[in-house]
Amino acid sequence: MKASKKILTLSLASLFALTLVSCKEETRNQETPYGNLNLSQNALTAGDYKLSTKELYNRLRYTKGYEAFKNKLDTIIYADEIKKFNDEFNTNKDYTDRINKKVVTDIYGTANVKELIVKNLDEEKTKELHIARLKYIDKMAAAGINLTEDSLMLNKLDKSVEVPSIHNLTPELINYYSPEIVKEIANKEYLESAIDQKEIIKDGTTEKNPNYFDETKDFEATYNSTIKNYNTSRGIVLRFTNENQAKTALANAKNGKELNDSTAQEIYVNLFNNYYNYENALTDVKTDERIVFESNKDKNDLKALSEKVESVFLDELNDEGKNDDNKSWYLSSPVNIDGKFYLIYKFDTKYLLSGNNHKYDFKELEGNEELKAKALAETKKAFINSKLTTVDSDIYTERLKKQEIKIYDPFIENQFLNTYSDYEPTTTFNNEYIFETKDTNYKVEDFYADIRKSNVNAIGTNLLLNKMLYDKHSNYLVKDAKEDLKKSIKDDIKNFNAGKAGLNKAYGEENFLFYSYGYTSENEVLVNKLGEQIKQKYVNDFIYESLVTSDHKINVEFANKNLKYLRDTAMEIYNNTDTKTKKRQFNMNIDHILISIDNNGDGNPDDLKQFLSTLDNQAKKDEFEAAVTALAKEIAAEIKAIQGHTTFSKLEYIVEAFNNNYPTHSGKNWADFKTFKFQLKAESLGDVTETSVNNYVPEFKDYVINMFDKAVEEKLEIDEKNEKQGQLYFDTKGVTPENFEYKDVCKTMFGYHLISLNSYSDKSAELSFTLSDTEANKDYKDLKIMLDEKTADTENDDLYAITDIFNYDREGKADQFGDVYAANKPSLNQVFVYYVEYINGSVHSIKTSIKNDLSKLLDQVIDKFKTASFQEYLLVKTLGEVKVEAQELNGAYDYNKYVTYLINTAEDYKLEESPYKAWYTDACDWQR
């Protein structure tokens, strides 16, 4: 097959993304220090392919060198802080908490104790945590840190834990995270000493200090935006769906008493306890954290509910017992805020500055020196916090100058100049060091030890892979690709020598080549850049083009192996799937009513599992389940009682009746079913099919599918004209709207779903892979593959599979691949035609009924095969075993670990559960 023509062009603009610096240097060091490294020895080998220490060192130097250099330099710049941190780590809780918080967040996505408790209690979330740990282990391995899953397990979590922690905080982890923390500490200390200095001396010159706290302008602005509004409040804030609901709740809390100043607290406490009747009763209003609202730089609890709620609470209500400005400390009737109705009681608000309810305007500070001094001190703290992220470079530059650094590696020096333009380039050469300062140095051997820790598996393997691809598969290159690249290199060097490359000629051609392409010789550039280009073409060929030989016939050997793996995997998935699932095709018309919990009063359904985790004893859980069941049964009774309406209109009415506490048809009051913070919502889902059901969360999907199976099995009759229309339906045999229990209701993260089945149709039929043997298709017609080329040299080679009748009952006979037909297997002919047409996105020539069956069987398998992660695995495996030749790489490079990482990535760390496990064993030999 002819390859699509693609000219390789490398523009200078793309080449110098890393390295554009000024051309002011007339002379400088051009030599690269290699220390005592044995550059000519083989570092890694794979069969006949060898990678020298020099090649590996320079590629690691190019990709990881500057990062290692900066890390080493940081340990010098912040040496005092690092020593203090290490000396005090085991005794300083702030240090250990900071590290643990960063580690836990990186692994588990949050350091919020409540969220982590919920995840640990949830079986599905526990699986996610396991995968999170595996991903983190691989991430850190790429940084040269080896961890075990046990070491990353969370220590015991409960409500008393402020900062979560892991089992084993190793020295390597501490060293990985501590530089960031050390910098934060250093930056804060620097600012604390600098904000009062109007001017600073820089390079012998007096300059304005950018971090100076100018009291004449910064004090008022910073105070007004921060300290003035920081407070801690206590109060009861309750949200209701409508006014009638709020008034009913208030009437029940009054219990016959008048709401006035002397009874307000008692009534509001009753109101709170009725509202949250499943929680411990509010008894001590001075210490109960449930009625505390914080407002500071990190959070604003009241504003999180609503800005208008915050305004009413802080500005329109007084502290308890005060009637200043004719304002009360409670609402005597519900207030409409953004369409919801609130009842609010305010105990007190203590602002940070005043320690009481008074929020000082800035002008009020004048004349009160003690108060002003306190405001100034707090405002300076806020000012420092606002500057922490911008001051880092100031401190670094100041300390750097004292080190008198000399950088001997020209590539690293050039990158350093991009950020620190005041640095004077080194003209001398020292083969022993990467850099040195007045007090210390960084040896080449130490540098190599550091950079080979970082991702050496991927970098080393891919360098070998480029050599193999370039050598064995150069026929995949487009015409003149090699010559085009050679010309591009020569043109770039010519521009460099002419001063048109943004780099001074003093850097030398070899360094320019390295800066531009990442390799130290023209041959290395050709092998690696063209190897990468071949890789893309080779992958495309591997996916489908090699199915066809140059004379447009089927590549039987390839099809026999690779297509067979796809087919066999698909059949294994198919055969391991529940029989009902395989043949299930349906259409159901569904409405549902959702019972959700809004415990935090924000108007949105709380995560059900998270809410259930707050019920800390069995008695509370039993009470809650009974309440859900009672509400659900009343809804079922209402649906049956309402006549002459569509299903959805019944559900909508029930929601309205619930919100407004209308009486039920049985004479009860919906208010009696609000023992917990229940909300109702009606939704019409319309037609749900075996395909669209996949759009729902897994619990809902599985429930609906089981519900369909039950309907089919019970031969459920739904007559839209009788009382069965829109009946609630469940997923378990024998369960009816009259006898269901808590366990029978559909549960998802959103809450409880009562599903109304309005109609259903069973379109199921066992997936069939053969056609009937009729007179019209007795004779088997060989599959014909044709390559359609519009011109003699087209860039777009479209592959078409053309076939007439190609599949029917031939059980026991072999197809042209030697694959014996079986009643429960699709033939390789079918798989081939479908595969090629699916890959090309062409219109299928296969009979629609069989195409649909093959789609169900093959699409997910083909898509899996095409993924970049699996193709990367296949490519790497073509190398065979990679051996370590250089002693210093022992323990650093691990080919098998890299292959395992690729498998983990391809299977999203779920290989044990994956139907594709055989793809990664000798059972599937993908080699060609």
CSV table of C-alpha atoms in Angstrom, one decimal, residues 85 93-103 163 177 180-182 184-185 188:
chain,number,residue,atom,x,y,z
A,85,PHE,CA,12.2,21.6,58.6
A,93,LYS,CA,2.5,19.1,64.0
A,94,ASP,CA,2.1,21.9,61.5
A,95,TYR,CA,4.8,20.4,59.3
A,96,THR,CA,3.4,16.8,59.4
A,97,ASP,CA,-0.1,18.1,58.8
A,98,ARG,CA,1.0,20.1,55.8
A,99,ILE,CA,2.8,17.1,54.2
A,100,ASN,CA,-0.1,14.7,55.0
A,101,LYS,CA,-2.6,17.1,53.5
A,102,LYS,CA,-0.6,17.4,50.3
A,103,VAL,CA,-0.1,13.6,50.0
A,163,VAL,CA,-6.1,16.4,59.0
A,177,TYR,CA,6.8,17.7,49.1
A,180,GLU,CA,7.1,23.6,48.4
A,181,ILE,CA,6.2,23.9,52.1
A,182,VAL,CA,9.7,25.3,52.9
A,184,GLU,CA,5.9,28.9,51.7
A,185,ILE,CA,7.4,29.3,55.1
A,188,LYS,CA,6.0,34.4,54.7
